[in-house]
Amino acid sequence: MTQLTKVKLTGVGAALPTQVLSNEDLAKFLDTSDAWIYSRTGIRQRHILEANQRVTDLAVKAGKAALAQADVAPEQVDLILLATSTPDDLFGSAPEVQAGLGAHRAVAFDLSAACSGFVFALVTAAQYLRTGTYRRVLVIAADALSRTVDWSDRSICVLFGDGAGAVLLEAEDTDKEDGLLGFELRTDGTRASLLRLEVDSFQVISPTEDMTFPRQVYRTMTMNGREVYRFVASAVPEVIEKALFRSGLSLDQVDYVILHQANQRIIEAVAQRLNISPERMVSHIATCGNTSAASIPIALAAEMEMGRIQSGATLVMAGFGAGLSWGAAVVRLG
Ligand code: UT7
């Protein structure tokens, strides 16, 4: 049987908007407080994309940083996967990211799996490498959910921030160690109504008496926070255990777990269920809030910059969110 090509994660990068919105700032126009937000979520502040900036710009910045770390030129990239639920263009923002990076050889497309987008894109990227189709795949996760929330709804708008994170995956010789040790991805569309960013209504245009053409209008994000929390607290540990089983590793052999940064209480609840010490759970929620698909690579880039996570580290990454979708990947850094 032909051996599949292996995968190596060689670069990580991130980009955050410069505009910072603190809990105190929110309390100036909402019936909320730093005490409520911090105790319920662990969030102190979030970065918000300015009106004249685009998600594409953030994605390009994060992608450039990942390529620089790997010492790979943009022209060497074969494929760019952009995980986002908030593209600047619904036809896809990945092509403009490709142009912005100068990665003119790369094919580029968007992948939409909400807050699970990074893990889903990482696993998708690995399949192209394993089959030998491509040698270098840049996975970028970028979101600006601040643009989708109702800023008068305190139950939702306080949770989200904007940002982008990226990793470069490269093909590795078959005799070397594999960087993607195992994964498990799940979807449950019967629970789609728990988290939505959907078409709400149609502006109906009647060009003639007997014809009506509907034009879609999106509503702001809706979420049943309590139900999502309840679901995630049991589904995420299960999927992590499955991914570990597939990788042939036990949790003791993992250095750090990086969950999608949605809520500090979720991070702690998952740690408790898995019986893992809090120091091995990565948390950057205080400074960034929930940056949707981007939260895992943003946290990874920050940890690497601080020198806490280093090459050779074994990580579990787990995303979860709308769909509902959730999944975990066991990764060893190159
Ligand atoms: O990334 C996508 C995945 N999403 C998630 O993982 C989100 C999961 N869910 C959560 O993280 C939590 O459910 C939330 C942080 C969203 C909410 O926390 P909670 O402890 O479940 O609060 P709650 O919704 O049950 O609300 C408790 C109270 C309510 O008041 P009453 O009804 O008890 O009087 C809310 O009206 O807190 C009130 N409240 C607030 N108060 C001050 C809700 N939001 C706020 C706020 N400031 N911002």
Short mmCIF file of C-alpha atoms and ligand atoms in Angstrom, two decimals:
data_model
loop_
_atom_site.label_atom_id
_atom_site.label_comp_id
_atom_site.label_asym_id
_atom_site.label_seq_id
_atom_site.Cartn_x
_atom_site.Cartn_y
_atom_site.Cartn_z
CA MET A 1 0.00 0.00 0.00
CA THR A 2 1.35 3.49 -0.83
CA GLN A 3 2.25 5.46 2.24
CA LEU A 4 0.45 8.75 2.67
CA THR A 5 2.47 11.95 2.84
CA LYS A 6 2.82 13.32 6.35
CA VAL A 7 1.99 16.77 7.60
CA LYS A 8 4.15 19.32 9.39
CA LEU A 9 2.95 22.53 11.01
CA THR A 10 5.75 24.99 10.34
CA GLY A 11 4.41 28.50 10.90
CA VAL A 12 1.91 30.31 13.10
CA GLY A 13 0.74 33.93 12.98
CA ALA A 14 -2.03 36.21 14.20
CA ALA A 15 -3.43 39.70 13.73
CA LEU A 16 -5.75 41.75 15.92
CA PRO A 17 -7.46 45.07 15.19
CA THR A 18 -5.96 48.00 17.11
CA GLN A 19 -9.31 49.27 18.47
CA VAL A 20 -9.91 47.83 21.96
CA LEU A 21 -13.29 47.72 23.68
CA SER A 22 -13.15 47.10 27.44
CA ASN A 23 -15.93 45.88 29.70
CA GLU A 24 -16.03 49.38 31.22
CA ASP A 25 -16.57 50.84 27.74
CA LEU A 26 -19.50 48.45 27.23
CA ALA A 27 -21.02 49.50 30.56
CA LYS A 28 -21.22 53.06 29.22
CA PHE A 29 -23.96 52.12 26.74
CA LEU A 30 -25.33 48.79 28.04
CA ASP A 31 -26.90 47.62 31.30
CA THR A 32 -23.87 45.48 32.16
CA SER A 33 -20.70 45.58 34.26
CA ASP A 34 -17.11 44.38 34.26
CA ALA A 35 -18.03 42.23 37.28
CA TRP A 36 -20.82 40.38 35.38
CA ILE A 37 -18.88 39.91 32.16
CA TYR A 38 -15.65 38.81 33.84
CA SER A 39 -17.26 36.43 36.32
CA ARG A 40 -19.52 34.79 33.68
CA THR A 41 -17.05 34.66 30.80
CA GLY A 42 -13.48 35.57 31.85
CA ILE A 43 -13.46 38.39 29.25
CA ARG A 44 -11.96 41.81 30.13
CA GLN A 45 -11.67 43.33 26.64
CA ARG A 46 -11.96 42.53 22.94
CA HIS A 47 -10.57 44.00 19.71
CA ILE A 48 -13.06 45.47 17.23
CA LEU A 49 -12.38 45.96 13.54
CA GLU A 50 -12.69 49.62 12.54
CA ALA A 51 -15.23 50.66 9.90
CA ASN A 52 -12.56 51.32 7.25
CA GLN A 53 -10.87 47.93 7.75
CA ARG A 54 -11.70 44.58 6.21
CA VAL A 55 -11.57 41.02 7.49
CA THR A 56 -9.42 40.36 4.41
CA ASP A 57 -6.74 42.78 5.74
CA LEU A 58 -6.57 40.91 9.06
CA ALA A 59 -6.38 37.57 7.27
CA VAL A 60 -3.51 38.77 5.06
CA LYS A 61 -1.59 40.05 8.11
CA ALA A 62 -1.99 36.76 9.97
CA GLY A 63 -1.07 34.77 6.85
CA LYS A 64 2.09 36.86 6.30
CA ALA A 65 3.16 36.25 9.90
CA ALA A 66 2.73 32.47 9.55
CA LEU A 67 4.70 32.42 6.28
CA ALA A 68 7.48 34.54 7.83
CA GLN A 69 7.78 32.17 10.78
CA ALA A 70 8.04 29.20 8.43
CA ASP A 71 10.43 31.12 6.14
CA VAL A 72 8.25 30.29 3.14
CA ALA A 73 7.61 32.74 0.29
CA PRO A 74 3.98 33.44 -0.74
CA GLU A 75 4.66 32.03 -4.23
CA GLN A 76 5.46 28.65 -2.67
CA VAL A 77 1.93 28.25 -1.27
CA ASP A 78 -0.31 25.84 -3.21
CA LEU A 79 -3.62 26.31 -1.39
CA ILE A 80 -5.15 28.91 0.92
CA LEU A 81 -8.14 27.92 3.04
CA LEU A 82 -9.91 30.85 4.68
CA ALA A 83 -12.13 29.78 7.57
CA THR A 84 -14.63 32.56 8.13
CA SER A 85 -18.30 33.24 8.73
CA THR A 86 -17.83 36.94 8.09
CA PRO A 87 -16.18 37.30 4.68
CA ASP A 88 -16.07 40.78 3.17
CA ASP A 89 -17.60 39.17 0.09
CA LEU A 90 -20.10 36.30 0.27
CA PHE A 91 -18.69 34.95 -2.99
CA GLY A 92 -15.52 34.33 -0.98
CA SER A 93 -12.76 36.46 0.50
CA ALA A 94 -9.98 33.90 0.04
CA PRO A 95 -9.16 35.11 -3.52
CA GLU A 96 -8.47 38.63 -2.22
CA VAL A 97 -6.37 37.17 0.59
CA GLN A 98 -4.38 35.29 -2.07
CA ALA A 99 -3.87 38.55 -3.98
CA GLY A 100 -2.98 40.46 -0.79
CA LEU A 101 -0.35 37.88 0.09
CA GLY A 102 1.04 37.73 -3.45
CA ALA A 103 0.49 33.96 -3.38
CA HIS A 104 -0.30 33.96 -7.10
CA ARG A 105 0.24 30.20 -7.57
CA ALA A 106 -2.21 29.26 -4.81
CA VAL A 107 -5.80 28.23 -5.30
CA ALA A 108 -7.91 29.82 -2.58
CA PHE A 109 -11.40 29.34 -1.20
CA ASP A 110 -13.51 30.03 1.89
CA LEU A 111 -14.64 27.38 4.33
CA SER A 112 -17.53 28.14 6.65
CA ALA A 113 -17.92 26.16 9.88
CA ALA A 114 -18.44 28.98 12.39
CA CYS A 115 -16.29 28.72 15.53
CA SER A 116 -15.16 25.21 14.48
CA GLY A 117 -13.80 26.65 11.23
CA PHE A 118 -10.13 26.51 12.17
CA VAL A 119 -10.14 22.85 13.24
CA PHE A 120 -12.26 21.86 10.22
CA ALA A 121 -9.92 23.78 7.86
CA LEU A 122 -6.80 22.30 9.47
CA VAL A 123 -8.10 18.77 8.94
CA THR A 124 -9.20 19.62 5.36
CA ALA A 125 -5.76 21.05 4.59
CA ALA A 126 -4.09 17.87 5.87
CA GLN A 127 -6.09 15.73 3.42
CA TYR A 128 -4.66 17.65 0.42
CA LEU A 129 -1.15 17.15 1.80
CA ARG A 130 -1.61 13.48 2.67
CA THR A 131 -2.72 12.59 -0.84
CA GLY A 132 0.30 14.39 -2.29
CA THR A 133 -1.91 16.89 -4.15
CA TYR A 134 -0.27 19.96 -2.57
CA ARG A 135 2.97 20.63 -0.68
CA ARG A 136 2.07 23.80 1.25
CA VAL A 137 -1.33 24.85 2.54
CA LEU A 138 -1.95 28.08 4.41
CA VAL A 139 -4.91 27.85 6.78
CA ILE A 140 -6.22 31.24 7.84
CA ALA A 141 -9.12 31.76 10.24
CA ALA A 142 -10.49 35.30 10.35
CA ASP A 143 -13.72 36.65 11.75
CA ALA A 144 -15.36 39.90 12.75
CA LEU A 145 -18.49 38.80 14.57
CA SER A 146 -18.69 42.32 16.03
CA ARG A 147 -20.22 43.18 12.66
CA THR A 148 -23.04 40.68 13.12
CA VAL A 149 -24.25 41.34 16.66
CA ASP A 150 -27.03 43.58 17.92
CA TRP A 151 -25.10 46.11 20.04
CA SER A 152 -28.14 46.62 22.27
CA ASP A 153 -28.34 42.90 23.17
CA ARG A 154 -26.11 42.54 26.23
CA SER A 155 -26.50 38.77 26.31
CA ILE A 156 -24.55 38.41 23.04
CA CYS A 157 -22.57 41.51 22.05
CA VAL A 158 -20.29 41.46 25.13
CA LEU A 159 -18.91 38.04 24.17
CA PHE A 160 -17.36 38.63 20.77
CA GLY A 161 -14.23 40.25 19.38
CA ASP A 162 -12.47 40.27 16.02
CA GLY A 163 -9.18 38.81 14.86
CA ALA A 164 -7.31 36.42 12.60
CA GLY A 165 -4.88 33.56 13.06
CA ALA A 166 -3.01 31.38 10.60
CA VAL A 167 -0.91 28.24 10.37
CA LEU A 168 1.19 26.90 7.51
CA LEU A 169 1.04 23.16 6.92
CA GLU A 170 3.74 21.55 4.79
CA ALA A 171 4.11 18.07 3.35
CA GLU A 172 6.62 15.95 5.25
CA ASP A 173 8.58 12.90 4.07
CA THR A 174 6.86 9.63 4.90
CA ASP A 175 9.65 8.42 7.21
CA LYS A 176 9.25 11.47 9.49
CA GLU A 177 6.80 11.92 12.33
CA ASP A 178 3.29 13.08 11.46
CA GLY A 179 2.16 16.51 12.69
CA LEU A 180 -1.56 15.62 12.66
CA LEU A 181 -1.82 12.62 14.92
CA GLY A 182 -5.58 12.21 15.04
CA PHE A 183 -8.87 14.07 14.72
CA GLU A 184 -12.61 13.79 15.14
CA LEU A 185 -15.16 16.13 13.55
CA ARG A 186 -18.89 16.28 14.25
CA THR A 187 -22.03 18.05 13.05
CA ASP A 188 -25.55 18.04 14.45
CA GLY A 189 -27.89 20.07 12.27
CA THR A 190 -30.89 19.26 14.45
CA ARG A 191 -29.51 21.83 16.90
CA ALA A 192 -28.91 24.55 14.27
CA SER A 193 -31.43 26.89 15.87
CA LEU A 194 -29.23 27.30 18.98
CA LEU A 195 -26.86 29.63 17.15
CA ARG A 196 -27.77 31.42 13.97
CA LEU A 197 -26.64 34.12 11.58
CA GLU A 198 -29.36 33.65 9.06
CA VAL A 199 -31.56 35.23 6.48
CA ASP A 200 -34.43 36.77 8.38
CA SER A 201 -36.67 38.22 5.74
CA PHE A 202 -36.91 39.22 2.15
CA GLN A 203 -37.39 42.64 0.65
CA VAL A 204 -39.86 41.83 -2.04
CA ILE A 205 -39.53 43.70 -5.28
CA SER A 206 -42.39 43.45 -7.79
CA PRO A 207 -41.18 44.53 -11.20
CA THR A 208 -44.50 43.56 -12.75
CA GLU A 209 -47.90 42.81 -11.27
CA ASP A 210 -47.52 39.03 -11.53
CA MET A 211 -43.88 38.75 -10.39
CA THR A 212 -42.12 39.07 -7.03
CA PHE A 213 -38.38 38.87 -6.49
CA PRO A 214 -37.18 38.44 -2.92
CA ARG A 215 -33.89 40.06 -1.83
CA GLN A 216 -32.44 38.57 1.34
CA VAL A 217 -31.82 40.56 4.51
CA TYR A 218 -29.65 39.07 7.26
CA ARG A 219 -30.66 39.32 10.89
CA THR A 220 -28.20 39.86 13.74
CA MET A 221 -26.76 36.83 15.50
CA THR A 222 -29.02 34.81 17.79
CA MET A 223 -27.80 32.36 20.43
CA ASN A 224 -29.27 30.25 23.18
CA GLY A 225 -26.20 30.60 25.39
CA ARG A 226 -27.30 28.28 28.17
CA GLU A 227 -28.13 25.42 25.83
CA VAL A 228 -24.91 25.82 23.85
CA TYR A 229 -22.96 25.84 27.12
CA ARG A 230 -24.68 22.68 28.35
CA PHE A 231 -24.09 20.88 25.07
CA VAL A 232 -20.46 21.91 24.74
CA ALA A 233 -19.54 20.91 28.29
CA SER A 234 -20.25 17.25 27.49
CA ALA A 235 -19.71 17.04 23.71
CA VAL A 236 -16.25 18.63 23.64
CA PRO A 237 -14.57 16.33 26.18
CA GLU A 238 -16.02 13.35 24.30
CA VAL A 239 -14.63 14.48 20.95
CA ILE A 240 -11.23 15.20 22.51
CA GLU A 241 -11.13 11.68 23.91
CA LYS A 242 -12.05 10.28 20.49
CA ALA A 243 -9.30 12.28 18.74
CA LEU A 244 -6.78 11.12 21.35
CA PHE A 245 -7.88 7.51 20.86
CA ARG A 246 -7.34 7.86 17.11
CA SER A 247 -3.88 9.34 17.71
CA GLY A 248 -2.93 6.53 20.06
CA LEU A 249 -2.05 9.04 22.78
CA SER A 250 -3.35 9.57 26.28
CA LEU A 251 -4.04 13.00 27.72
CA ASP A 252 -0.87 12.66 29.84
CA GLN A 253 1.18 12.75 26.64
CA VAL A 254 -0.35 16.08 25.61
CA ASP A 255 1.39 19.31 26.64
CA TYR A 256 -1.49 21.77 26.17
CA VAL A 257 -5.16 21.84 25.26
CA ILE A 258 -6.37 24.83 23.24
CA LEU A 259 -10.15 25.06 23.19
CA HIS A 260 -12.08 27.54 21.12
CA GLN A 261 -12.00 30.59 23.38
CA ALA A 262 -15.71 31.10 24.05
CA ASN A 263 -15.92 31.25 27.83
CA GLN A 264 -13.42 30.73 30.67
CA ARG A 265 -16.07 28.70 32.49
CA ILE A 266 -16.28 26.31 29.52
CA ILE A 267 -12.48 25.96 29.53
CA GLU A 268 -12.60 25.11 33.25
CA ALA A 269 -15.58 22.74 32.92
CA VAL A 270 -13.84 20.80 30.13
CA ALA A 271 -10.62 20.67 32.19
CA GLN A 272 -12.56 19.25 35.09
CA ARG A 273 -14.27 16.61 32.96
CA LEU A 274 -10.98 15.55 31.42
CA ASN A 275 -9.25 15.76 34.77
CA ILE A 276 -6.50 17.98 33.39
CA SER A 277 -4.78 20.71 35.40
CA PRO A 278 -5.77 24.32 34.57
CA GLU A 279 -2.14 25.22 33.69
CA ARG A 280 -2.33 22.91 30.67
CA MET A 281 -5.48 24.65 29.39
CA VAL A 282 -4.60 27.64 27.21
CA SER A 283 -6.64 30.77 27.84
CA HIS A 284 -6.44 34.12 26.07
CA ILE A 285 -10.10 34.94 26.44
CA ALA A 286 -9.45 37.85 28.85
CA THR A 287 -7.80 40.00 26.20
CA CYS A 288 -9.53 38.90 22.98
CA GLY A 289 -13.02 37.63 23.86
CA ASN A 290 -14.56 35.10 21.49
CA THR A 291 -12.98 35.62 18.05
CA SER A 292 -14.92 32.72 16.48
CA ALA A 293 -12.88 30.64 13.99
CA ALA A 294 -9.75 32.69 14.75
CA SER A 295 -9.59 32.04 18.50
CA ILE A 296 -7.46 28.86 18.47
CA PRO A 297 -4.65 30.10 16.18
CA ILE A 298 -4.65 33.49 17.95
CA ALA A 299 -4.16 31.72 21.30
CA LEU A 300 -1.49 29.43 19.78
CA ALA A 301 0.43 32.38 18.30
CA ALA A 302 0.32 34.23 21.64
CA GLU A 303 1.57 31.19 23.55
CA MET A 304 4.40 30.68 21.07
CA GLU A 305 5.37 34.34 21.26
CA MET A 306 5.54 34.05 25.06
CA GLY A 307 7.68 30.94 24.64
CA ARG A 308 5.28 28.78 26.63
CA ILE A 309 4.43 26.54 23.67
CA GLN A 310 7.48 25.58 21.61
CA SER A 311 8.17 23.48 18.56
CA GLY A 312 7.86 19.78 19.29
CA ALA A 313 4.92 20.40 21.64
CA THR A 314 1.92 18.06 21.45
CA LEU A 315 -1.40 19.90 21.47
CA VAL A 316 -5.09 19.14 21.42
CA MET A 317 -7.12 21.79 19.64
CA ALA A 318 -10.91 21.70 19.91
CA GLY A 319 -13.44 23.97 18.24
CA PHE A 320 -17.20 24.19 18.69
CA GLY A 321 -20.03 26.43 17.65
CA ALA A 322 -22.85 27.05 15.21
CA GLY A 323 -24.12 24.18 13.14
CA LEU A 324 -23.86 22.82 15.67
CA SER A 325 -20.36 21.78 14.72
CA TRP A 326 -17.50 20.62 16.89
CA GLY A 327 -14.24 18.78 16.54
CA ALA A 328 -10.79 18.12 17.93
CA ALA A 329 -7.35 17.61 16.40
CA VAL A 330 -4.21 16.26 18.05
CA VAL A 331 -1.22 18.10 16.63
CA ARG A 332 2.54 17.95 17.12
CA LEU A 333 4.27 21.22 16.22
CA GLY A 334 7.09 20.96 13.68
O1 UT7 B 1 -18.60 30.58 20.15
C1 UT7 B 1 -19.86 30.05 19.97
C2 UT7 B 1 -20.22 29.15 21.07
N1 UT7 B 1 -20.90 29.91 22.10
C3 UT7 B 1 -20.73 29.58 23.38
O2 UT7 B 1 -19.96 28.71 23.68
C4 UT7 B 1 -21.53 30.33 24.41
C5 UT7 B 1 -21.90 29.40 25.53
N2 UT7 B 1 -22.69 30.06 26.58
C6 UT7 B 1 -22.11 30.90 27.47
O3 UT7 B 1 -20.92 31.14 27.43
C7 UT7 B 1 -23.00 31.45 28.57
O4 UT7 B 1 -24.24 30.82 28.52
C8 UT7 B 1 -23.19 33.00 28.45
C9 UT7 B 1 -21.91 33.72 28.82
C10 UT7 B 1 -23.63 33.39 27.05
C11 UT7 B 1 -24.26 33.47 29.45
O5 UT7 B 1 -23.93 33.07 30.76
P1 UT7 B 1 -25.03 32.42 31.72
O6 UT7 B 1 -24.41 32.19 33.02
O7 UT7 B 1 -25.61 31.24 30.98
O8 UT7 B 1 -26.06 33.59 31.87
P2 UT7 B 1 -27.62 33.62 31.48
O9 UT7 B 1 -27.77 33.74 30.00
O10 UT7 B 1 -28.29 32.47 32.16
O11 UT7 B 1 -28.09 34.96 32.14
C12 UT7 B 1 -28.08 35.17 33.56
C13 UT7 B 1 -28.59 36.55 33.87
C14 UT7 B 1 -29.90 36.90 33.18
O12 UT7 B 1 -30.66 37.69 34.08
P3 UT7 B 1 -31.87 36.98 34.90
O13 UT7 B 1 -32.78 36.44 33.84
O14 UT7 B 1 -31.22 35.91 35.71
O15 UT7 B 1 -32.42 38.12 35.68
C15 UT7 B 1 -29.46 37.78 32.04
O16 UT7 B 1 -30.45 38.74 31.66
O17 UT7 B 1 -27.64 37.53 33.45
C16 UT7 B 1 -28.29 38.50 32.65
N3 UT7 B 1 -27.33 38.98 31.66
C17 UT7 B 1 -26.48 40.00 31.87
N4 UT7 B 1 -26.30 40.82 32.92
C18 UT7 B 1 -25.34 41.75 32.83
C19 UT7 B 1 -27.09 38.46 30.41
N5 UT7 B 1 -26.10 39.16 29.83
C20 UT7 B 1 -25.70 40.10 30.69
C21 UT7 B 1 -24.72 41.10 30.66
N6 UT7 B 1 -24.58 41.91 31.74
N7 UT7 B 1 -23.92 41.29 29.59
#
